[in-house]
Amino acid sequence: MSQDVQPPSPKSSPVERGIETIIYLSRWLMAPIYLGLISSLFILIFTFFRELWTSVLELQHMNETDIILLVLNLIDLSLAGNLVLIILFSGYESFVSKIDAAHRDHDRPHWMGTLDFSGLKIKLISSIIAISGIHLLKIFMNLPRYDNADIPWYVAIHLTFIFSGVAVATMDWIEEKAHQMERGHGH
């Protein structure tokens, strides 16, 4: 028997153990979703290189603003890919199973296997804020193409992401402080 698996409680009924086993095994229902996220990485890769290829063909006709917009778009796609990887690795390890191949690899990202749900939320909101910021920068670099009435909405949405990130970080900080206080009173 693995050291991670506890023997069933003698007080639990066979029905209760059966229900708990089904609930525990249901985590594997998420595995196909994580496989689907891998396919979204292929879509991002394809989009990245399509954007790069079509832009290289137009490079001689591009001005400085167009080149900066291209680079920002490529960075945006890269950040979206990083976001998918964070969700893929952390979600799978947090909710389905440890990735043994990653734990045996010396190139494993340092945060893998150590990122809890709180850390995952912070990384996600940080990535969303970065993507939103780049999108807002692209809008400002290309103002004539946007309706002036829409610009305050873009800024408000970005500020909402920032406020949400600060709120999530603050809530996590408060929760951690509360747990520290509980541990301190328990001694």
Backbone as numpy.savetxt, mean C-alpha at the origin, in Angstrom:
# Nx Ny Nz CAx CAy CAz Cx Cy Cz
3.56 -31.75 15.78 2.72 -30.57 15.78 3.60 -29.33 15.78
3.30 -28.36 14.97 4.07 -27.12 14.89 3.98 -26.37 16.20
5.03 -25.62 16.53 5.02 -24.87 17.77 4.08 -23.67 17.71
3.62 -23.26 16.52 2.69 -22.16 16.38 1.25 -22.58 16.66
0.95 -23.88 16.53 -0.41 -24.37 16.67 -0.64 -24.82 18.11
-1.67 -24.26 18.72 -2.02 -24.63 20.08 -3.04 -25.78 20.03
-2.97 -26.69 20.97 -3.98 -27.75 21.00 -5.35 -27.15 21.29
-6.42 -27.79 20.79 -7.75 -27.23 21.03 -8.05 -27.20 22.53
-8.80 -26.21 22.91 -9.21 -26.09 24.30 -10.14 -27.25 24.64
-9.91 -27.91 25.79 -10.78 -29.04 26.14 -12.22 -28.60 26.38
-12.43 -27.31 26.63 -13.77 -26.81 26.90 -14.56 -26.52 25.63
-13.87 -26.44 24.48 -14.60 -26.09 23.25 -15.28 -27.34 22.68
-16.44 -27.10 22.10 -17.20 -28.21 21.51 -16.69 -28.50 20.11
-16.99 -29.67 19.57 -16.59 -29.99 18.19 -17.16 -28.99 17.19
-18.37 -28.50 17.42 -18.97 -27.51 16.52 -18.17 -26.22 16.56
-17.82 -25.78 17.77 -17.04 -24.55 17.92 -15.68 -24.70 17.26
-15.02 -25.83 17.47 -13.71 -26.06 16.84 -13.85 -26.08 15.32
-14.93 -26.69 14.82 -15.16 -26.73 13.37 -15.36 -25.33 12.80
-16.16 -24.53 13.47 -16.40 -23.15 13.01 -15.10 -22.36 13.03
-14.34 -22.48 14.11 -13.08 -21.75 14.21 -12.08 -22.20 13.15
-12.07 -23.48 12.84 -11.19 -23.99 11.79 -11.58 -23.40 10.44
-12.87 -23.36 10.15 -13.35 -22.77 8.89 -12.98 -21.29 8.82
-13.20 -20.58 9.92 -12.84 -19.15 9.95 -11.34 -18.98 9.72
-10.55 -19.79 10.40 -9.10 -19.68 10.25 -8.65 -19.99 8.83
-9.21 -21.03 8.24 -8.83 -21.40 6.88 -9.35 -20.41 5.84
-10.36 -19.62 6.18 -10.93 -18.66 5.23 -9.92 -17.59 4.81
-8.85 -17.43 5.56 -7.82 -16.45 5.18 -7.26 -16.75 3.80
-7.29 -18.04 3.40 -6.76 -18.44 2.10 -7.65 -17.95 0.95
-8.85 -17.51 1.25 -9.70 -16.94 0.21 -9.12 -15.63 -0.34
-8.23 -15.01 0.44 -7.59 -13.77 -0.01 -6.45 -14.05 -1.00
-5.92 -15.26 -1.01 -4.77 -15.58 -1.88 -5.04 -15.25 -3.35
-6.19 -15.58 -3.93 -6.42 -15.22 -5.34 -6.42 -13.70 -5.57
-6.84 -12.96 -4.57 -6.82 -11.49 -4.71 -5.38 -11.00 -4.79
-4.51 -11.58 -3.96 -3.09 -11.19 -4.02 -2.47 -11.60 -5.35
-2.88 -12.74 -5.89 -2.41 -13.12 -7.23 -2.90 -12.12 -8.28
-4.13 -11.64 -8.11 -4.66 -10.61 -9.01 -3.87 -9.32 -8.93
-3.38 -9.00 -7.74 -2.55 -7.80 -7.60 -1.24 -7.93 -8.39
-0.74 -9.15 -8.48 0.46 -9.38 -9.30 0.16 -9.02 -10.75
-1.01 -9.37 -11.23 -1.37 -9.02 -12.61 -1.49 -7.50 -12.78
-1.91 -6.81 -11.72 -1.96 -5.35 -11.83 -0.55 -4.75 -11.96
0.45 -5.43 -11.40 1.83 -4.98 -11.60 2.24 -5.09 -13.06
1.82 -6.16 -13.72 2.10 -6.31 -15.15 1.43 -5.19 -15.95
0.22 -4.82 -15.56 -0.48 -3.72 -16.24 0.29 -2.42 -16.04
0.78 -2.18 -14.82 1.56 -0.97 -14.57 2.87 -0.97 -15.37
3.52 -2.13 -15.44 4.77 -2.24 -16.22 4.49 -1.94 -17.69
3.45 -2.55 -18.22 3.08 -2.31 -19.61 2.79 -0.82 -19.84
2.02 -0.22 -18.96 1.67 1.20 -19.08 2.91 2.08 -18.99
3.81 1.75 -18.07 5.05 2.51 -17.90 5.85 2.52 -19.20
6.10 1.33 -19.76 6.92 1.25 -20.96 6.21 1.78 -22.20
4.88 1.64 -22.26 4.13 2.24 -23.36 4.27 3.76 -23.32
4.11 4.33 -22.12 4.26 5.78 -21.94 5.68 6.23 -22.30
6.66 5.48 -21.85 8.06 5.81 -22.13 8.34 5.73 -23.63
7.88 4.66 -24.27 8.13 4.45 -25.70 7.48 5.55 -26.55
6.22 5.83 -26.29 5.53 6.86 -27.09 6.14 8.23 -26.86
6.64 8.46 -25.66 7.26 9.76 -25.38 8.65 9.89 -26.01
9.39 8.78 -26.03 10.71 8.82 -26.67 10.56 9.16 -28.15
9.51 8.63 -28.79 9.28 8.93 -30.20 8.95 10.41 -30.43
8.39 11.06 -29.42 8.01 12.47 -29.51 9.02 13.40 -28.84
10.10 12.86 -28.33 11.05 13.62 -27.52 11.58 14.87 -28.22
11.85 14.78 -29.49 12.40 15.94 -30.21 11.40 17.09 -30.31
10.10 16.82 -30.15 9.08 17.86 -30.23 8.59 18.31 -28.86
9.17 17.74 -27.80 8.70 18.06 -26.45 9.47 19.25 -25.89
8.73 20.10 -25.18 9.39 21.20 -24.48 9.71 20.75 -23.05
10.31 21.64 -22.29 10.74 21.30 -20.94 9.56 20.87 -20.05
8.45 21.56 -20.16 7.27 21.22 -19.37 6.76 19.82 -19.72
6.73 19.50 -21.01 6.29 18.17 -21.44 7.20 17.07 -20.88
8.50 17.33 -20.86 9.45 16.35 -20.34 9.26 16.16 -18.84
9.08 17.27 -18.13 8.84 17.17 -16.68 7.54 16.42 -16.41
6.50 16.68 -17.20 5.24 15.97 -17.04 5.40 14.48 -17.31
6.21 14.13 -18.32 6.49 12.73 -18.61 7.17 12.07 -17.41
8.20 12.72 -16.88 8.93 12.15 -15.75 8.00 12.00 -14.54
7.16 13.00 -14.29 6.21 12.91 -13.18 5.22 11.76 -13.39
4.79 11.56 -14.62 3.88 10.46 -14.91 4.56 9.11 -14.67
5.82 8.99 -15.07 6.57 7.75 -14.85 6.79 7.51 -13.35
7.08 8.57 -12.60 7.23 8.45 -11.15 5.91 8.03 -10.53
4.83 8.60 -11.01 3.49 8.26 -10.53 3.21 6.76 -10.72
3.54 6.23 -11.89 3.35 4.80 -12.15 4.24 3.95 -11.25
5.46 4.43 -11.00 6.38 3.72 -10.11 5.83 3.68 -8.69
5.32 4.80 -8.21 4.75 4.84 -6.86 3.52 3.94 -6.76
2.72 3.89 -7.81 1.55 3.00 -7.80 2.02 1.54 -7.72
3.08 1.20 -8.42 3.65 -0.15 -8.34 4.16 -0.45 -6.94
4.85 0.52 -6.33 5.32 0.33 -4.95 4.15 0.12 -4.00
3.09 0.86 -4.22 1.89 0.72 -3.39 1.31 -0.69 -3.51
1.25 -1.21 -4.73 0.75 -2.56 -4.94 1.66 -3.58 -4.22
2.97 -3.40 -4.32 3.90 -4.33 -3.65 3.74 -4.29 -2.13
3.58 -3.09 -1.58 3.39 -2.97 -0.13 2.14 -3.74 0.30
1.06 -3.54 -0.44 -0.19 -4.23 -0.11 -0.02 -5.74 -0.31
0.61 -6.12 -1.40 0.81 -7.54 -1.71 1.61 -8.24 -0.62
2.80 -7.72 -0.31 3.66 -8.36 0.68 3.06 -8.30 2.08
2.72 -7.10 2.51 2.24 -6.93 3.88 0.89 -7.58 4.10
0.00 -7.44 3.15 -1.31 -8.05 3.30 -1.23 -9.55 3.35
-0.46 -10.14 2.45 -0.33 -11.61 2.43 0.29 -12.09 3.74
1.39 -11.44 4.17 2.06 -11.89 5.39 1.23 -11.61 6.64
0.45 -10.54 6.64 -0.34 -10.21 7.82 -1.59 -11.06 7.94
-2.20 -11.41 6.81 -3.51 -12.03 6.86 -3.59 -13.45 6.32
-2.59 -13.88 5.54 -2.69 -15.22 4.94 -1.59 -16.12 5.50
-0.33 -15.86 5.15 0.75 -16.76 5.55 2.09 -16.05 5.39
3.08 -16.51 6.10 4.43 -15.97 5.94 4.96 -16.37 4.57
5.77 -15.50 3.98 6.39 -15.79 2.68 7.77 -16.36 2.97
7.86 -17.69 3.05 9.11 -18.34 3.43 10.25 -18.00 2.47
9.97 -17.94 1.18 11.01 -17.63 0.20 11.65 -16.28 0.49
10.87 -15.33 0.94 11.40 -13.99 1.24 12.26 -14.03 2.49
11.90 -14.83 3.46 12.65 -14.87 4.71 13.98 -15.58 4.56
14.15 -16.35 3.50 15.42 -17.03 3.24 16.32 -16.20 2.32
15.81 -15.10 1.78 16.54 -14.31 0.78 17.26 -13.14 1.46
18.54 -12.98 1.15 19.31 -11.88 1.74 18.89 -10.51 1.19
18.20 -10.47 0.06 17.74 -9.21 -0.53 16.35 -8.79 -0.04
15.79 -9.52 0.89 14.45 -9.22 1.39 14.40 -7.78 1.91
13.36 -7.01 1.52 13.21 -5.65 2.07 13.17 -5.71 3.60
13.83 -4.75 4.24 13.95 -4.77 5.70 12.61 -4.71 6.42
11.61 -4.10 5.81 10.31 -3.96 6.48 9.43 -5.19 6.36
9.79 -6.10 5.44 8.97 -7.30 5.25 8.99 -8.17 6.49
7.84 -8.59 6.91 7.73 -9.44 8.09 7.70 -8.66 9.39
7.98 -7.37 9.32 7.97 -6.55 10.53 6.87 -5.49 10.49
6.25 -5.33 9.34 5.24 -4.28 9.17 3.90 -4.80 9.67
3.42 -4.20 10.76 2.11 -4.60 11.26 1.03 -3.78 10.55
-0.22 -4.01 10.94 -1.34 -3.33 10.26 -1.22 -1.82 10.40
-0.77 -1.35 11.54 -0.61 0.09 11.77 0.46 0.65 10.81
1.58 -0.04 10.71 2.63 0.40 9.80 2.19 0.35 8.35
1.39 -0.68 8.02 0.85 -0.79 6.66 -0.03 0.40 6.33
-0.90 0.79 7.28 -1.77 1.95 7.05 -0.94 3.21 6.79
0.11 3.41 7.57 0.96 4.60 7.41 1.66 4.58 6.06
2.21 3.43 5.66 2.86 3.33 4.35 1.87 3.57 3.22
0.66 3.02 3.34 -0.36 3.21 2.31 -0.75 4.67 2.17
-1.06 5.31 3.28 -1.50 6.71 3.20 -0.35 7.59 2.73
0.87 7.27 3.12 2.03 8.04 2.63 2.17 7.91 1.12
1.99 6.70 0.60 2.07 6.49 -0.84 0.95 7.23 -1.56
-0.26 7.18 -1.00 -1.39 7.88 -1.62 -1.15 9.38 -1.63
-0.60 9.91 -0.54 -0.29 11.35 -0.48 0.77 11.70 -1.52
1.78 10.85 -1.67 2.83 11.12 -2.67 2.25 11.09 -4.08
1.41 10.10 -4.37 0.78 10.01 -5.70 -0.10 11.22 -5.94
-0.88 11.61 -4.93 -1.74 12.79 -5.06 -0.92 14.06 -5.27
0.19 14.17 -4.53 1.06 15.34 -4.68 1.66 15.43 -6.08
2.07 14.30 -6.62 2.61 14.29 -7.98 1.52 14.66 -8.98
0.31 14.13 -8.77 -0.80 14.48 -9.66 -1.08 15.98 -9.60
-1.06 16.54 -8.40 -1.29 17.97 -8.24 -0.18 18.78 -8.91
1.05 18.32 -8.79 2.16 19.00 -9.44 2.01 18.95 -10.96
1.55 17.81 -11.48 1.30 17.71 -12.93 0.23 18.71 -13.35
-0.80 18.86 -12.54 -1.85 19.84 -12.85 -1.28 21.25 -12.88
-0.48 21.60 -11.88 0.10 22.94 -11.83 1.07 23.19 -12.98
1.74 22.12 -13.42 2.68 22.28 -14.55 1.92 22.46 -15.86
0.65 22.11 -15.86 -0.13 22.13 -17.09 -1.46 22.86 -16.88
-1.41 23.98 -16.15 -2.62 24.71 -15.76 -3.56 25.07 -16.92
-3.05 25.47 -18.08 -3.98 25.88 -19.15 -4.94 24.78 -19.59
-4.62 23.53 -19.34 -5.48 22.43 -19.76 -6.60 22.13 -18.75
-6.59 22.82 -17.61 -7.57 22.54 -16.57 -8.49 23.74 -16.36
-9.72 23.44 -15.99 -10.70 24.46 -15.68 -10.34 25.07 -14.32
-10.30 26.38 -14.25 -9.93 27.06 -13.00 -10.86 26.70 -11.85
-12.10 26.38 -12.14 -13.04 26.01 -11.09 -12.71 24.65 -10.48
-11.99 23.80 -11.22 -11.66 22.46 -10.73 -10.41 22.45 -9.84
-9.54 23.43 -10.01 -8.26 23.43 -9.30 -8.44 23.44 -7.77
-9.34 24.26 -7.22 -9.53 24.19 -5.76 -9.98 22.80 -5.29
-10.72 22.08 -6.13 -11.13 20.73 -5.76 -9.92 19.79 -5.69
-9.02 19.92 -6.67 -7.81 19.08 -6.64 -6.98 19.36 -5.39
-6.84 20.63 -5.06 -6.08 21.01 -3.87 -6.79 20.48 -2.61
-8.10 20.63 -2.56 -8.87 20.17 -1.40 -8.75 18.66 -1.23
-8.79 17.93 -2.32 -8.65 16.47 -2.25 -7.27 16.09 -1.73
-6.23 16.78 -2.24 -4.88 16.50 -1.77 -4.75 16.83 -0.28
-5.29 17.96 0.14 -5.23 18.34 1.56 -6.02 17.34 2.42
-7.09 16.80 1.88 -7.85 15.78 2.60 -7.00 14.53 2.81
-6.24 14.13 1.78 -5.33 12.99 1.94 -4.28 13.29 3.02
-3.73 14.49 2.99 -2.73 14.87 4.00 -3.35 14.84 5.39
-4.52 15.45 5.55 -5.20 15.46 6.84 -5.49 14.04 7.30
-5.93 13.19 6.38 -6.22 11.79 6.72 -4.95 11.09 7.20
-3.84 11.33 6.52 -2.57 10.72 6.92 -2.15 11.16 8.30
-2.28 12.45 8.58 -1.93 12.96 9.91 -2.88 12.37 10.96
-4.16 12.28 10.63 -5.13 11.71 11.57 -4.84 10.24 11.86
-4.53 9.46 10.82 -4.21 8.04 11.02 -2.94 7.90 11.88
-1.92 8.69 11.56 -0.68 8.63 12.34 -0.93 9.04 13.79
-1.74 10.05 14.00 -2.05 10.50 15.35 -2.82 9.43 16.12
-3.80 8.82 15.47 -4.56 7.75 16.13 -3.66 6.58 16.49
-2.76 6.21 15.60 -1.83 5.11 15.89 -0.90 5.47 17.04
-0.45 6.74 17.07 0.44 7.20 18.14 -0.30 7.16 19.47
-1.56 7.62 19.49 -2.36 7.60 20.72 -2.59 6.16 21.18
-2.91 5.28 20.23 -3.12 3.87 20.58 -1.85 3.25 21.16
-0.71 3.55 20.56 0.56 3.01 21.05 0.85 3.53 22.45
0.61 4.81 22.68 0.82 5.39 24.02 -0.11 4.73 25.05
-1.36 4.47 24.66 -2.31 3.81 25.56 -1.82 2.40 25.90
-1.31 1.67 24.90 -0.78 0.33 25.16 0.45 0.38 26.07
1.29 1.40 25.89 2.46 1.56 26.75 2.03 1.82 28.18
1.00 2.64 28.34 0.50 2.93 29.69 -0.09 1.68 30.32
-0.84 0.88 29.54 -1.42 -0.37 30.07 -0.33 -1.32 30.51
0.72 -1.43 29.69 1.84 -2.32 30.04 2.55 -1.81 31.30
2.64 -0.49 31.42 3.29 0.09 32.59 2.50 -0.13 33.86
1.18 -0.12 33.78 0.34 -0.35 34.95 0.23 -1.84 35.28
0.53 -2.68 34.33 0.43 -4.13 34.55 1.58 -4.69 35.34
2.66 -3.93 35.48 3.87 -4.44 36.18 3.77 -4.20 37.65
